[in-house]
Coordinates of C-alpha atoms in Angstrom, one line a residue:
M8 CA -30.2 -0.4 -62.1
L9 CA -32.5 -2.4 -64.2
G10 CA -34.6 -5.2 -63.5
G11 CA -37.3 -6.8 -61.9
A12 CA -39.5 -10.2 -62.1
G13 CA -41.6 -11.6 -64.9
M14 CA -41.7 -14.7 -67.2
L15 CA -38.0 -15.7 -67.8
M16 CA -37.3 -15.6 -71.6
A17 CA -33.8 -17.8 -72.5
A18 CA -35.3 -18.4 -76.4
S19 CA -33.6 -17.5 -79.5
P20 CA -30.3 -16.4 -77.8
A21 CA -27.9 -13.7 -79.6
R22 CA -24.9 -15.3 -81.1
A23 CA -22.0 -14.8 -78.5
A24 CA -18.4 -13.0 -79.8
D25 CA -15.5 -12.9 -77.6
I26 CA -15.2 -9.2 -76.5
S27 CA -11.7 -8.0 -75.5
Y28 CA -11.0 -5.1 -73.3
R29 CA -7.8 -4.0 -71.3
T30 CA -8.2 -4.2 -67.6
E31 CA -6.5 -2.8 -64.6
C32 CA -7.1 -5.3 -61.4
M33 CA -7.2 -3.9 -58.0
P34 CA -5.5 -6.0 -55.3
P35 CA -7.5 -6.7 -52.1
P36 CA -7.3 -3.8 -49.6
I37 CA -4.4 -5.7 -47.6
S38 CA -1.9 -5.6 -50.6
G39 CA 0.2 -2.4 -51.0
L40 CA 1.4 -3.5 -54.4
P41 CA 0.6 -1.2 -57.7
P42 CA -2.4 -2.6 -59.6
V43 CA -2.0 -5.5 -62.1
Q44 CA -2.8 -4.7 -66.3
G45 CA -4.0 -7.6 -68.2
T46 CA -6.5 -8.5 -71.0
T47 CA -10.1 -9.6 -70.2
V48 CA -12.1 -11.7 -72.8
V49 CA -15.9 -12.4 -71.8
Q50 CA -18.7 -13.7 -74.1
L51 CA -22.4 -11.8 -73.6
T52 CA -25.8 -13.9 -74.1
A53 CA -29.2 -12.7 -74.4
P54 CA -32.3 -13.6 -76.5
A55 CA -31.9 -11.8 -79.9
E56 CA -35.2 -10.9 -79.5
A57 CA -38.2 -9.9 -77.0
K58 CA -41.2 -8.2 -75.9
V59 CA -41.6 -5.2 -73.6
G60 CA -42.5 -6.8 -70.6
D61 CA -40.2 -9.8 -70.8
T62 CA -37.8 -10.8 -68.2
V63 CA -34.5 -12.0 -70.0
E64 CA -31.6 -13.9 -68.9
V65 CA -28.4 -12.5 -69.5
V66 CA -25.2 -14.5 -69.3
W67 CA -21.0 -13.7 -69.0
K68 CA -19.0 -16.4 -70.0
T69 CA -15.2 -15.4 -69.0
V70 CA -13.1 -16.9 -71.7
Q71 CA -9.9 -15.1 -70.3
A72 CA -9.7 -13.2 -66.7
A73 CA -6.9 -10.6 -67.0
S74 CA -3.8 -12.4 -64.9
K75 CA -3.0 -16.5 -64.3
N76 CA -3.2 -17.4 -60.9
P77 CA 0.2 -16.4 -59.7
D78 CA 3.1 -19.5 -59.3
I79 CA 2.6 -19.5 -55.4
L80 CA -0.7 -21.5 -54.4
D81 CA -2.9 -24.0 -55.5
L82 CA -6.3 -23.0 -55.2
D83 CA -8.6 -25.7 -54.0
K84 CA -11.9 -26.7 -56.0
D85 CA -15.2 -24.4 -55.4
T86 CA -13.4 -21.5 -54.0
V87 CA -13.5 -19.1 -56.6
K88 CA -16.8 -16.9 -57.2
P89 CA -17.0 -14.1 -59.5
T90 CA -19.4 -11.3 -59.6
G91 CA -19.7 -8.5 -62.1
T92 CA -22.0 -5.6 -64.1
V93 CA -23.2 -5.4 -67.5
K94 CA -23.7 -1.4 -69.2
V95 CA -27.1 -1.3 -70.3
G96 CA -27.6 1.1 -73.3
G97 CA -30.0 2.0 -76.3
A98 CA -33.5 1.9 -75.3
A99 CA -32.6 1.7 -71.5
T100 CA -29.8 2.9 -69.5
G101 CA -28.4 1.6 -66.5
T102 CA -26.5 -1.5 -65.2
L103 CA -27.2 -5.0 -64.7
T104 CA -25.8 -7.0 -61.9
M105 CA -24.3 -10.4 -62.6
E106 CA -23.3 -13.3 -60.0
G107 CA -21.5 -17.1 -60.7
P108 CA -21.7 -19.6 -58.3
R109 CA -18.6 -20.7 -55.9
Q110 CA -17.6 -23.0 -58.5
N111 CA -14.2 -24.1 -60.1
P112 CA -12.0 -27.2 -60.8
P113 CA -8.7 -27.1 -58.7
I114 CA -6.7 -24.1 -60.2
P115 CA -2.8 -24.9 -60.1
K116 CA -0.5 -22.0 -59.7
N117 CA 1.0 -20.5 -62.6
S118 CA -2.2 -21.8 -64.8
A119 CA -5.0 -19.7 -66.7
M120 CA -8.1 -18.9 -64.1
I121 CA -10.8 -20.7 -64.9
L122 CA -14.1 -19.1 -63.7
P123 CA -17.9 -20.0 -63.8
D124 CA -20.6 -18.1 -66.0
M125 CA -22.3 -15.3 -63.9
K126 CA -26.0 -14.9 -64.6
G127 CA -28.4 -12.0 -64.2
T128 CA -31.8 -11.2 -65.4
L129 CA -33.0 -8.4 -67.2
K130 CA -36.5 -7.0 -67.3
L131 CA -37.6 -4.9 -70.3
E132 CA -39.3 -1.6 -70.4
K133 CA -39.2 0.1 -73.5
A134 CA -39.3 -0.9 -77.1
G135 CA -36.1 -0.3 -79.3
E136 CA -32.9 -1.9 -79.4
I137 CA -31.0 -2.9 -75.8
T138 CA -26.9 -3.0 -75.9
L139 CA -25.3 -5.2 -73.5
T140 CA -21.6 -4.2 -72.9
P141 CA -19.4 -5.8 -70.2
D142 CA -17.9 -4.2 -67.6
A143 CA -16.0 -3.9 -64.1
Y144 CA -16.0 -7.4 -62.5
A145 CA -14.6 -8.9 -59.3
I146 CA -13.3 -12.5 -57.9
N147 CA -13.5 -13.6 -54.6
V148 CA -11.7 -16.6 -52.9
S149 CA -12.7 -18.0 -49.9
K150 CA -9.6 -20.3 -48.6
P151 CA -7.6 -19.8 -46.9
L152 CA -8.8 -16.3 -46.5
S153 CA -11.7 -14.5 -48.4
T154 CA -10.5 -12.0 -50.4
D155 CA -11.5 -10.0 -53.5
T156 CA -9.8 -8.7 -56.6
K157 CA -11.4 -6.0 -58.3
C158 CA -11.2 -5.5 -62.2
T159 CA -12.3 -2.8 -64.2
P160 CA -11.8 -1.6 -67.8
E161 CA -9.2 0.4 -69.0
E162 CA -10.3 1.5 -72.4
T163 CA -13.9 2.3 -74.3
V164 CA -15.6 -2.0 -74.5
R165 CA -17.5 -2.3 -77.3
P166 CA -21.0 -4.1 -76.7
G167 CA -21.2 -7.7 -76.6
A168 CA -25.0 -8.4 -77.1
T169 CA -28.2 -6.8 -78.5
I170 CA -32.2 -7.6 -77.9
K171 CA -34.7 -6.0 -80.3
V172 CA -37.2 -5.4 -78.1
T173 CA -40.4 -5.3 -79.5
D174 CA -43.6 -3.5 -77.9
G175 CA -46.1 -5.9 -76.5
G176 CA -49.0 -3.3 -75.6
S177 CA -48.3 -3.0 -71.6
G178 CA -45.3 -1.0 -70.9
T179 CA -43.6 -1.4 -67.2
T180 CA -42.1 1.4 -65.3
A181 CA -38.3 1.5 -65.0
G182 CA -36.4 1.7 -61.9
G183 CA -36.7 -2.0 -60.6
T184 CA -34.1 -3.6 -58.3
T185 CA -31.4 -6.7 -60.5
S186 CA -31.9 -9.8 -59.8
G187 CA -28.4 -11.0 -60.0
S188 CA -27.3 -9.5 -56.9
T189 CA -23.2 -9.5 -55.9
S190 CA -21.7 -11.7 -53.5
G191 CA -18.6 -12.5 -52.7
T192 CA -17.2 -9.0 -52.1
T193 CA -15.9 -9.4 -48.7
G194 CA -13.1 -7.5 -48.1
G195 CA -9.4 -9.1 -48.2
T196 CA -8.9 -10.7 -44.8
T197 CA -5.3 -11.5 -44.8
S198 CA -3.3 -13.2 -42.6
G199 CA -0.7 -12.0 -40.9
T200 CA -0.5 -8.4 -39.0
T201 CA 2.6 -6.9 -37.6
S202 CA 3.0 -4.6 -35.1
G203 CA 5.6 -2.6 -34.2
S204 CA 8.3 -3.8 -31.7
T205 CA 11.0 -5.7 -33.4
S206 CA 14.2 -4.9 -34.1
G207 CA 16.8 -6.4 -36.0
S208 CA 20.2 -8.0 -35.7
T209 CA 22.8 -5.5 -34.4
T210 CA 26.4 -6.1 -35.5
A211 CA 29.4 -5.2 -34.1
G212 CA 30.2 -1.3 -34.0
G213 CA 26.6 -0.5 -32.8
T214 CA 24.9 -0.3 -36.2
T215 CA 22.3 -2.3 -37.2
S216 CA 21.0 -3.8 -40.2
S217 CA 17.5 -3.4 -42.0
G218 CA 17.6 -6.7 -43.5
T219 CA 14.5 -7.9 -45.1
S220 CA 15.2 -11.7 -45.4
S221 CA 11.9 -14.0 -44.4
G222 CA 11.4 -16.0 -41.8
T223 CA 12.5 -16.0 -38.1
S224 CA 15.1 -13.5 -37.6
S225 CA 18.6 -13.9 -36.1
G226 CA 18.4 -11.1 -33.6
T227 CA 22.0 -11.3 -32.8
S228 CA 24.2 -8.3 -31.8
A229 CA 27.7 -8.4 -31.2
G230 CA 29.3 -5.7 -29.1
T231 CA 26.7 -3.3 -29.6
S232 CA 27.1 0.2 -27.6
T233 CA 24.2 1.8 -25.6
A234 CA 23.6 4.1 -28.2
G235 CA 21.0 6.7 -27.2
G236 CA 21.5 7.1 -23.4
S237 CA 21.8 5.3 -20.1
T238 CA 19.0 2.5 -19.2
S239 CA 16.8 2.7 -16.5
G240 CA 17.2 0.6 -13.8
S241 CA 20.7 -1.7 -12.9
G242 CA 20.8 -4.6 -11.2
G243 CA 22.8 -6.3 -8.5
G244 CA 22.8 -5.3 -4.5
G245 CA 21.1 -3.7 -2.5
G246 CA 17.9 -6.2 -2.9
Q247 CA 16.3 -5.2 -5.8
T248 CA 14.2 -7.3 -7.6
D249 CA 12.4 -5.0 -10.2
F250 CA 14.0 -3.3 -12.8
P251 CA 11.7 -1.5 -15.0
G252 CA 13.6 -0.6 -18.5
K253 CA 12.9 3.3 -20.4
E254 CA 10.5 3.4 -23.3
V255 CA 12.5 3.4 -26.9
A256 CA 11.3 4.5 -30.1
V257 CA 12.2 2.2 -32.7
Q258 CA 12.0 1.8 -36.6
F259 CA 11.1 -1.8 -38.1
A260 CA 11.6 -3.0 -41.5
C261 CA 9.3 -6.1 -42.2
T262 CA 10.1 -8.5 -44.8
S263 CA 7.1 -9.4 -47.5
P264 CA 4.7 -10.2 -46.9
G265 CA 4.4 -7.5 -44.4
P266 CA 4.3 -3.9 -43.9
A267 CA 7.3 -2.2 -45.7
A268 CA 7.6 0.1 -42.4
I269 CA 6.0 0.4 -39.3
S270 CA 7.0 2.6 -35.9
S271 CA 6.2 1.8 -32.2
K272 CA 8.0 2.3 -28.4
V273 CA 9.2 -0.5 -26.9
T274 CA 9.7 -1.2 -23.1
I275 CA 11.6 -4.0 -21.8
D276 CA 11.4 -4.8 -17.9
A277 CA 13.1 -7.4 -15.5
R278 CA 12.5 -9.1 -12.2
K279 CA 15.3 -11.1 -10.8
N280 CA 14.2 -14.5 -10.0
G281 CA 17.0 -16.7 -8.6
G282 CA 19.9 -16.1 -11.0
G283 CA 17.7 -15.1 -14.0
Y284 CA 15.5 -12.4 -14.7
A285 CA 11.6 -12.7 -15.7
L286 CA 11.4 -10.2 -18.7
T287 CA 8.4 -8.5 -20.0
V288 CA 8.4 -6.6 -23.0
R289 CA 5.7 -4.1 -23.8
T290 CA 5.2 -2.4 -27.1
A291 CA 2.9 0.7 -27.7
K292 CA -0.9 0.8 -27.7
G293 CA -2.8 0.9 -31.0
V294 CA 0.6 0.5 -32.9
M295 CA -1.2 -0.5 -36.3
D296 CA -4.2 -0.4 -37.6
S297 CA -5.9 -4.3 -38.3
P298 CA -5.2 -4.7 -42.5
A299 CA -8.0 -7.4 -42.4
A300 CA -10.6 -9.2 -40.1
L301 CA -8.9 -12.1 -37.9
P302 CA -10.6 -14.6 -35.9
A303 CA -9.6 -14.8 -31.9
G304 CA -6.0 -17.1 -31.7
A305 CA -5.1 -16.4 -35.1
L306 CA -2.4 -13.5 -34.3
K307 CA 0.8 -14.2 -31.8
P308 CA 4.0 -12.0 -31.3
S309 CA 7.5 -12.8 -30.2
M310 CA 10.9 -11.4 -30.3
D311 CA 14.4 -11.8 -30.1
V312 CA 15.2 -9.3 -27.2
V313 CA 19.6 -8.7 -28.0
V314 CA 21.6 -8.7 -25.1
A315 CA 24.9 -6.6 -25.3
G316 CA 27.5 -5.4 -23.2
A317 CA 29.1 -7.8 -21.2
D318 CA 26.8 -10.3 -22.2
K319 CA 26.2 -11.3 -25.7
G320 CA 23.1 -13.1 -27.2
S321 CA 19.4 -13.2 -27.4
V322 CA 16.2 -13.9 -25.3
K323 CA 13.4 -14.9 -27.2
V324 CA 10.2 -13.6 -25.2
T325 CA 6.5 -14.5 -26.6
G326 CA 3.3 -13.5 -26.1
P327 CA -0.7 -14.8 -25.9
A328 CA -3.0 -15.2 -29.1
N329 CA -5.4 -12.5 -29.6
A330 CA -8.2 -13.4 -27.3
E331 CA -10.9 -11.7 -29.6
P332 CA -11.7 -11.4 -33.1
L333 CA -9.9 -8.5 -34.7
E334 CA -11.9 -6.1 -37.1
Q335 CA -10.1 -4.9 -40.3
G336 CA -9.4 -1.1 -40.2
K337 CA -9.4 -1.4 -35.9
P338 CA -6.4 -0.4 -33.8
V339 CA -4.3 -3.4 -33.0
D340 CA -2.4 -3.5 -29.4
L341 CA -0.1 -6.5 -29.5
P342 CA 0.0 -8.4 -25.9
N343 CA 2.8 -8.1 -23.8
M344 CA 5.6 -10.7 -24.5
T345 CA 7.6 -12.6 -21.7
G346 CA 10.6 -15.0 -21.4
T347 CA 13.4 -15.4 -18.6
Y348 CA 16.5 -14.3 -19.4
K349 CA 19.6 -16.1 -17.6
P350 CA 22.9 -14.2 -18.2
G351 CA 26.0 -15.8 -19.6
A352 CA 28.5 -13.4 -18.3
T353 CA 29.3 -11.0 -15.2
G354 CA 29.5 -7.3 -15.5
K355 CA 27.2 -4.9 -17.3
S356 CA 24.2 -6.1 -19.8
T357 CA 22.0 -4.2 -22.0
L358 CA 18.9 -5.7 -23.1
G359 CA 17.3 -4.0 -26.1
P360 CA 14.3 -4.7 -28.3
G361 CA 15.4 -7.3 -31.2
T362 CA 13.7 -8.8 -34.0
L363 CA 9.9 -9.0 -33.7
T364 CA 7.8 -11.7 -35.2
I365 CA 4.0 -11.9 -35.8
D366 CA 2.7 -15.3 -36.6
V367 CA -0.5 -15.9 -38.1
T368 CA -2.5 -19.3 -38.1
L369 CA -5.7 -19.9 -39.6
G370 CA -6.1 -23.4 -39.8
A371 CA -3.4 -25.5 -40.9
S372 CA -1.8 -22.7 -42.7
K373 CA 0.8 -20.4 -41.0
I374 CA 2.3 -17.4 -41.7
S375 CA 5.1 -15.3 -40.5
I376 CA 6.2 -11.9 -40.5
P377 CA 9.4 -11.1 -39.2
C378 CA 10.3 -7.1 -39.1
K379 CA 14.1 -5.8 -37.9
V380 CA 15.1 -2.9 -36.6
K381 CA 16.0 0.3 -39.0
G382 CA 19.3 1.7 -38.0
T383 CA 20.3 1.4 -34.2
A384 CA 17.8 0.3 -31.6
T385 CA 18.6 2.1 -27.9
P386 CA 18.9 -0.3 -25.0
S387 CA 15.8 -0.1 -22.9
L388 CA 17.3 -1.8 -19.7
E389 CA 20.6 -2.6 -18.0
L390 CA 21.6 -4.6 -15.1
D391 CA 24.3 -6.1 -13.6
T392 CA 24.5 -9.5 -14.1
T393 CA 26.3 -12.4 -12.6
A394 CA 27.4 -15.5 -14.7
Q395 CA 25.3 -18.8 -14.7
E396 CA 25.5 -22.4 -16.1
G397 CA 23.6 -22.5 -19.3
G398 CA 23.3 -18.6 -19.6
V399 CA 23.0 -16.6 -22.8
S400 CA 26.5 -15.2 -23.5
G401 CA 27.3 -16.0 -27.3
S402 CA 24.2 -18.0 -27.9
T403 CA 20.3 -17.2 -28.5
T404 CA 18.2 -19.1 -25.7
S405 CA 14.3 -19.2 -26.0
G406 CA 12.5 -17.9 -22.7
S407 CA 9.7 -19.4 -20.9
S408 CA 7.9 -17.6 -18.1
G409 CA 9.0 -18.6 -14.8
S410 CA 11.5 -20.7 -15.6
G411 CA 14.9 -20.4 -17.4
S412 CA 15.8 -22.2 -20.4
S413 CA 19.3 -23.2 -21.6
A414 CA 21.4 -21.7 -24.1
G415 CA 21.0 -23.3 -27.8
T416 CA 17.7 -24.7 -29.0
T417 CA 15.3 -25.3 -26.2
S418 CA 12.0 -24.0 -26.6
G419 CA 9.5 -22.3 -24.1
A420 CA 6.3 -21.2 -23.7
A421 CA 5.1 -18.1 -22.8
G422 CA 3.4 -17.8 -19.5
S423 CA -0.3 -16.4 -21.0
G424 CA -1.5 -18.1 -23.6
G425 CA 1.4 -20.4 -24.7
G426 CA 4.3 -19.4 -26.6
L427 CA 6.1 -20.0 -29.8
A428 CA 8.6 -22.5 -30.5
A429 CA 12.2 -21.5 -30.5
T430 CA 14.8 -23.6 -32.7
G431 CA 18.1 -24.0 -33.9
A432 CA 20.2 -22.8 -36.7
E433 CA 18.8 -25.8 -39.0
D434 CA 15.0 -25.2 -38.2
Q435 CA 15.7 -21.3 -38.2
G436 CA 16.2 -21.8 -41.8
T437 CA 13.2 -23.9 -42.5
L438 CA 11.1 -21.2 -41.0
R439 CA 12.6 -18.5 -42.8
A440 CA 11.5 -20.5 -46.0
L441 CA 8.0 -20.6 -44.5
G442 CA 7.5 -17.0 -43.6
L443 CA 8.4 -16.3 -47.6
V444 CA 6.9 -19.1 -49.2
A445 CA 3.7 -20.4 -46.9
G446 CA 3.1 -16.7 -45.8
T447 CA 3.0 -14.9 -49.1
A448 CA 1.4 -18.3 -51.1
I449 CA -1.7 -18.0 -49.0
L450 CA -2.5 -14.4 -48.8
L451 CA -1.1 -14.1 -52.6
G452 CA -2.7 -17.1 -54.1
G453 CA -6.0 -16.3 -52.2
A454 CA -5.9 -12.9 -53.6
V455 CA -5.7 -14.1 -57.4
F456 CA -4.4 -11.1 -58.8
T457 CA -2.1 -9.8 -56.1
F458 CA 1.5 -10.4 -55.7
T459 CA 1.5 -9.6 -51.9
P460 CA -0.9 -8.9 -49.7
W461 CA 0.1 -6.0 -46.9
R462 CA -1.2 -2.3 -47.3
R463 CA 1.2 0.4 -45.0
L464 CA 0.3 -0.1 -41.9
R465 CA 0.1 3.2 -39.8
G466 CA 2.8 4.2 -37.3
T467 CA 3.1 5.4 -33.8
R468 CA 0.1 7.1 -32.4

């Protein structure tokens, strides 16, 4: 690295010329997409002449970034900050760190990125001609999440400026630190981390779809078999009140911007409460590594428990938001999800894992990531049920801890930390759009050059 202190020389700048080079831009760490290729056009400005011992200012002007802002999200004013490096060659060798302010006009979606100029200072230590060549750069976007897109040349880049350095009589030692320190390189944070404990909507005949439609999932099934063994616990006579379910392995497929696939163990327990049952759904511990740093209260899970057998439909259970901040790369445990099941039919009914939805809320922005079961999910629990007025049969209910909810579109809150609203068919369509558009927009727009924000999460531990 080159640099240091001294009198700043900015007079007699060399005439700037456009330098263009093929560039590969890497999405933030939270992205699972391949790199983006584009062309970067840069102008470098520096004094044409200077003396040994002088400190000169180098200016990087980005004429054209390697990609437009995607057709997803408008970027707010003063949310974009670039950093970069310039290769120093000729009479001196090293790299010069460049930094720009967080300063930009509003950038509409599907329009050119407008980046502020970057600057760095270089202390001249040896006489001769010094060449300055633009190299790698990064773009940080601070809202709604802090994310970095890192771009590197894909071809040999020609110098953008040359400084003729004459002997000023007293040389200085090499190896100083650069004054243009990098900033704005926090790892991309995103939104929405999913953990595997969901199951997709099952269809008649016992098979499930691995559908990847965005938004909330239907999670309903029609006549699935228990497919995979009997469940533990059987409701009914004898005064039994607690019915523990068995642990079942589930493979999930999540819609964008979620991971492609995750695995988890799921257990559904029931406690008889009058004519209904208080449900608790547990998922595997450390089922995923957090793909990004998330503040406390940002992530909240819910699941549509699939009811089959004599009774048919689904029951929504919800969990509280994360009580502590989540660190990037650290294991994440989903909290238990709770709700109330009110039977709508008499006979043997099974409860199995259904679609899991991870909601991530950051300020006014909400991301919904639905994950559906791949293949056929094995039920976790079988109950001897007695039909109750307003029970599940043939419908979807949103359960709330401690009290049953009627079939249809009522919403309930989970007993710990508050629940997610459950809506009817019309609102579900809206949420599907929100999951795809709003969620994708936040993470993609924030990443500047990326087109999806998730890295594949690890499977069951």
